[in-house]
Every structure is written in C-alpha cells, then in structure tokens.
mmCIF file of C-alpha atoms in Angstrom:
data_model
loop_
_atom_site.group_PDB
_atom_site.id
_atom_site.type_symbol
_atom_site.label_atom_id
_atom_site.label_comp_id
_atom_site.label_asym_id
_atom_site.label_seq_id
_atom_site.Cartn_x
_atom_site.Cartn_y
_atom_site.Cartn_z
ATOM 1 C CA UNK U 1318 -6.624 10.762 5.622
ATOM 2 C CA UNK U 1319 -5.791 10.420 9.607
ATOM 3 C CA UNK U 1320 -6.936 9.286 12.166
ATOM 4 C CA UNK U 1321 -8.837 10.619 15.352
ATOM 5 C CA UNK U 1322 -7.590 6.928 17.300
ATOM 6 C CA UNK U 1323 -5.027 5.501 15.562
ATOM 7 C CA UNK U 1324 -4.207 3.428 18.360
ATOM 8 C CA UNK U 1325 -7.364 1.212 18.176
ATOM 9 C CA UNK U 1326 -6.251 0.071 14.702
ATOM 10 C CA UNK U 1327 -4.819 -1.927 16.511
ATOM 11 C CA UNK U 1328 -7.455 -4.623 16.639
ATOM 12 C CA UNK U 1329 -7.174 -5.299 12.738
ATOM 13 C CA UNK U 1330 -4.349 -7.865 14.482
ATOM 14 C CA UNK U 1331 -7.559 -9.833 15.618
ATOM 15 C CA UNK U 1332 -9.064 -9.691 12.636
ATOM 16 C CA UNK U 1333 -5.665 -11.652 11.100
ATOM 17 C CA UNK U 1334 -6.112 -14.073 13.663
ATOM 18 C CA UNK U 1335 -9.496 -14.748 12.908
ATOM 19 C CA UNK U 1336 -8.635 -15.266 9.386
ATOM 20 C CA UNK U 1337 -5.924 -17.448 10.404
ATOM 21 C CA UNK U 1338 -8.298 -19.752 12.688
ATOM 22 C CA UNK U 1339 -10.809 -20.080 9.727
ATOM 23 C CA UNK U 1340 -8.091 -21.116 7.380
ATOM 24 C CA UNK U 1341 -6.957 -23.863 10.388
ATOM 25 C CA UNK U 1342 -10.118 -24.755 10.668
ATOM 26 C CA UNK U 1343 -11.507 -25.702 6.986
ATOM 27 C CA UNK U 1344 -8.211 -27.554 6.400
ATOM 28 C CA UNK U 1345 -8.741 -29.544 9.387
ATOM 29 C CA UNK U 1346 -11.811 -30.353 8.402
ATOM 30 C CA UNK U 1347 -10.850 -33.761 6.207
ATOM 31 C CA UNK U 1348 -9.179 -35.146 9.133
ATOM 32 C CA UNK U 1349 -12.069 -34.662 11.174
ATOM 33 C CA UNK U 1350 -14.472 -35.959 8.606
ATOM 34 C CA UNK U 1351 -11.777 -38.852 8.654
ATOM 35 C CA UNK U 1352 -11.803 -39.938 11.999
ATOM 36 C CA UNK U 1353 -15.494 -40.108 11.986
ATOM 37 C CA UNK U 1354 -16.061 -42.088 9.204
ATOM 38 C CA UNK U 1355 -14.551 -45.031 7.297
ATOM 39 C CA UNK U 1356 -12.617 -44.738 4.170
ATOM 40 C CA UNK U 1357 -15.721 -45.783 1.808
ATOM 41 C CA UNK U 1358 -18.168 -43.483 3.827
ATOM 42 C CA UNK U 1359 -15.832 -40.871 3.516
ATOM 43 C CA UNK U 1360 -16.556 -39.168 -0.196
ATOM 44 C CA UNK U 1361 -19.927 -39.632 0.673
ATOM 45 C CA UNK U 1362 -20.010 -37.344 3.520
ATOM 46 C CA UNK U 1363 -16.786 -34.908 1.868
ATOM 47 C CA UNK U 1364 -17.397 -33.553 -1.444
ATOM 48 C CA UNK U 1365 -13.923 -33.926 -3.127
ATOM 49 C CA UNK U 1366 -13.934 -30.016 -3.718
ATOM 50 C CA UNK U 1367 -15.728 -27.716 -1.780
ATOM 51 C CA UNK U 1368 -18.271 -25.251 -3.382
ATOM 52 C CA UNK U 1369 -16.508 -22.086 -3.040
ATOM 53 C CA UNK U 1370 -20.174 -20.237 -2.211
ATOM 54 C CA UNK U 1371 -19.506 -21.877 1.550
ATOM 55 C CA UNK U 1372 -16.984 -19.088 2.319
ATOM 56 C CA UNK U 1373 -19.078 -16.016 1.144
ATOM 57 C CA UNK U 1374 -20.560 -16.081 4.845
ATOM 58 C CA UNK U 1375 -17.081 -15.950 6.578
ATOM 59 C CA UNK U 1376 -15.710 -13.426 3.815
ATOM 60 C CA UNK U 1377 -18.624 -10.637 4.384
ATOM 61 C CA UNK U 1378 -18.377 -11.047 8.004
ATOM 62 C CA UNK U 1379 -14.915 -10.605 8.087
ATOM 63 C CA UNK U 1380 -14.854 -7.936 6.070
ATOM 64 C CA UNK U 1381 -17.676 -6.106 8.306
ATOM 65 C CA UNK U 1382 -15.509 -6.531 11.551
ATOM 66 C CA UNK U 1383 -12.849 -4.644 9.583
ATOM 67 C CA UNK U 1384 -14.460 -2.030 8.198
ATOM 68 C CA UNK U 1385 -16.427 -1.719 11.351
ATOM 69 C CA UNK U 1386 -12.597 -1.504 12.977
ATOM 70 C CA UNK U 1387 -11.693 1.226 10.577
ATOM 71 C CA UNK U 1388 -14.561 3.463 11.317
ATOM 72 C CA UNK U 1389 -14.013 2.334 15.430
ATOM 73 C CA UNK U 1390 -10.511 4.117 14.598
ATOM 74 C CA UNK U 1391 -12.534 7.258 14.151
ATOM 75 C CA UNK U 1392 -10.672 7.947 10.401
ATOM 76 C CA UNK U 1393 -10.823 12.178 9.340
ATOM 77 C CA UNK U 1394 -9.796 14.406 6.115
ATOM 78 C CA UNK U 1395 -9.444 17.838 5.434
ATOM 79 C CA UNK U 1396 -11.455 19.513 2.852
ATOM 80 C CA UNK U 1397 -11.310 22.653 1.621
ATOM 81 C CA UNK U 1398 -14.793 24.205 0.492
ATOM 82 C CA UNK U 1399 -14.803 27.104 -1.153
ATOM 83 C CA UNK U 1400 -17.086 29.692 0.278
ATOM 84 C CA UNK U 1401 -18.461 32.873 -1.090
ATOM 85 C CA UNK U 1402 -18.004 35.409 1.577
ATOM 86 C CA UNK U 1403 -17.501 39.003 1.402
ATOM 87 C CA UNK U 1404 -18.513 42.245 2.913
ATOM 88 C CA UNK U 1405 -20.650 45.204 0.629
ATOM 89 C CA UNK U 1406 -20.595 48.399 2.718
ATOM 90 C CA UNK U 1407 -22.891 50.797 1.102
ATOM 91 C CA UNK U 1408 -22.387 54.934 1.367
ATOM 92 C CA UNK U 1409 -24.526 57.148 1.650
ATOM 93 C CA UNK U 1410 -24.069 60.758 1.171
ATOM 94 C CA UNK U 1411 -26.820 62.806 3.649
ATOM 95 C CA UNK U 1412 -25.174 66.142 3.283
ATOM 96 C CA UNK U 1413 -27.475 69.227 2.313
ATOM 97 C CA UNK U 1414 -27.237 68.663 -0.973
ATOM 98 C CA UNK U 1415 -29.255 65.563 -1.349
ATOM 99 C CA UNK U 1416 -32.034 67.652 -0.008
ATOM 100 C CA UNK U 1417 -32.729 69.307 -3.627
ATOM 101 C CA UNK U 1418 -36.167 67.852 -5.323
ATOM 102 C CA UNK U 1419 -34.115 67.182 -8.678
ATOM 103 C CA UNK U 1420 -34.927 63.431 -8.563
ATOM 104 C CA UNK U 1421 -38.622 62.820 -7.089
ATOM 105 C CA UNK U 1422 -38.600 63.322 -4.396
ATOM 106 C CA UNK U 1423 -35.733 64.211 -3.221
ATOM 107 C CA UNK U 1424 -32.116 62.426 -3.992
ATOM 108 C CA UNK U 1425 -31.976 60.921 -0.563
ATOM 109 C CA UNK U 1426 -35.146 59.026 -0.893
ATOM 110 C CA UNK U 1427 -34.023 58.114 -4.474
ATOM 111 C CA UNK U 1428 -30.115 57.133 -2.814
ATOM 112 C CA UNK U 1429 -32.110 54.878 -0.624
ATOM 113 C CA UNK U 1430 -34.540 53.258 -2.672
ATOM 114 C CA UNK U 1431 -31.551 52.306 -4.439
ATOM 115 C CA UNK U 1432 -29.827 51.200 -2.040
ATOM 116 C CA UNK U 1433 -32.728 48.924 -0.628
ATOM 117 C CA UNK U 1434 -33.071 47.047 -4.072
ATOM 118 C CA UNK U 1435 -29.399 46.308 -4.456
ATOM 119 C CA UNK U 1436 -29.352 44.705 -1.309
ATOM 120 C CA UNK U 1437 -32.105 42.950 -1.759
ATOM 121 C CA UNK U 1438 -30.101 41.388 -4.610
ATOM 122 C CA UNK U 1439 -27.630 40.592 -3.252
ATOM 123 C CA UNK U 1440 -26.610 36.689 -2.298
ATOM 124 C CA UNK U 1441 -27.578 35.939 1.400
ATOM 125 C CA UNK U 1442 -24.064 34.677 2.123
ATOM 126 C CA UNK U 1443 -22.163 38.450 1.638
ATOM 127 C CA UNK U 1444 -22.563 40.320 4.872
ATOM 128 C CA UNK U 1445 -23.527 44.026 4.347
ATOM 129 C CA UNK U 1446 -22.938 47.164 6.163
ATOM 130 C CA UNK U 1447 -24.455 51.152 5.637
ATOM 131 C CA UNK U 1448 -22.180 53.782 6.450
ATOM 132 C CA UNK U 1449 -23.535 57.714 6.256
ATOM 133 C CA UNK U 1450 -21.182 60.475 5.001
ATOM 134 C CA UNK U 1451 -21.602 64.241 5.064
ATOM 135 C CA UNK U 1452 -18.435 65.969 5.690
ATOM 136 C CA UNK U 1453 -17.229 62.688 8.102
ATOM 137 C CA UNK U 1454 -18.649 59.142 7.982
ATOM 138 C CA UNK U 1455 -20.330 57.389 10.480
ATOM 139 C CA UNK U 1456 -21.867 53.784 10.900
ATOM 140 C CA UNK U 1457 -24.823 53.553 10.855
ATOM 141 C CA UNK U 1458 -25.181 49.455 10.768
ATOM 142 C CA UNK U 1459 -21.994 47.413 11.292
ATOM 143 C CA UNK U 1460 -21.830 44.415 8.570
ATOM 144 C CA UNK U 1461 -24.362 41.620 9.370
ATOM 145 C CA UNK U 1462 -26.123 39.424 7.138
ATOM 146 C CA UNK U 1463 -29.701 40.468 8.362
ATOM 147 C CA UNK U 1464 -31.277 42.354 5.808
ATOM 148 C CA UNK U 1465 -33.803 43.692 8.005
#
C-alpha cells in the first residue's frame, strides 16, 4: 500500500499531541478537584478510581481523527484482476465452391448460419472479427465487441 499524499501524514503528529494533552489533563484532574474542595469533601466529589467507560468518548474520537487522517493521506494499492479477453476471428471461405446446393441451401448460407450461432455464444467480453477468403483474404469487420 502507498500513498497518493504521503506528506499530509504528517498530521498523525497532532493526533500524538492530542493524546498527550488528554493524558495531562485527566491526571491533573485530582489537583484540581483538590484545590476546590477540602480534604473531607474531596472523595465525595472524586471517586477513588475512575470508571474506565469515561474514556470510550475520547478513545473513538481519537481514533476517527486518525483514520480520517489516513484516508486525508489519500492511501492506494495495486491489484491485479484477471480479465478474460481475447480476440475470435472467424473465416469464411466465399470462393465458387460454396455455391454448390450440397447443404440446403447452399454451403455459404449454411457457413454463415454457423457462424451467427457461435457468436452468439460466445462471452460478451472476447472481441470478434469476420475475415472473407477466396483465393486472398479480406476484412470484412475489424474485431469489436458489437455483435450486431
């Protein structure tokens, strides 16, 4: 993993200070509570330990400034996904000879019936192309995944 602005991770600095000031501040809290108080008022007003359920506030907003931080830092990874890509070119021979009425009704009609059902099968992902031969080859449509 990387990332985009590494420079602006940075500010987890603030979030130590932060932690820092909220550990200053609860242990400074006794001597607070002290000066306001006398000595017999004082475990009145202090529990002697401090439910811990106090700092869950602190903790989840802390922890949202740093994640929110992170994600500021704009983090990335590389992933490969496989893809199914290919290219069918079907040939089609449209020389004289598939002019004969052997295969009803003739074999050129038959070739491309074929030929229209096996790309009609075929996955939408795999790009396919027609080329015409008779003697030399031509294209007749370049590889595309339009069916039409």
């Amino acid at each position: 993993m990387s990332f985009l602005e590494p420079d602006r991770l940075y500010l987890l600095l603030g979030l130590l200070v932060l932690v820092a000031l909220y550990v200053v501040v609860q242990r400074r809290r006794k001597v607070y509570a002290a000066r306001l108080a006398s000595a017999e008022m004082l475990s009145s007003i202090i529990p002697r330990q401090p439910g811990w359920r106090r700092h869950i506030a602190a903790l989840v907003l802390l922890s949202a400034i740093g994640t929110l931080t992170v994600g500021f830092a704009k983090p990335t990874a590389e992933r490969r996904v496989p893809r199914e890509r290919a290219t069918v070119v079907v040939a089609i021979d449209v020389s004289l000879s598939m002019e004969a009425d052997d295969v009803d009704p003739t074999r050129l009609d038959a070739a491309k019936q074929s030929a229209e059902q096996f790309v009609s099968e075929l996955p939408p992902t795999l790009n396919v192309g027609i080329v015409a031969f008779a003697g030399q080859s031509a294209i007749l449509v370049a590889p595309t995944q339009n069916r039409t």
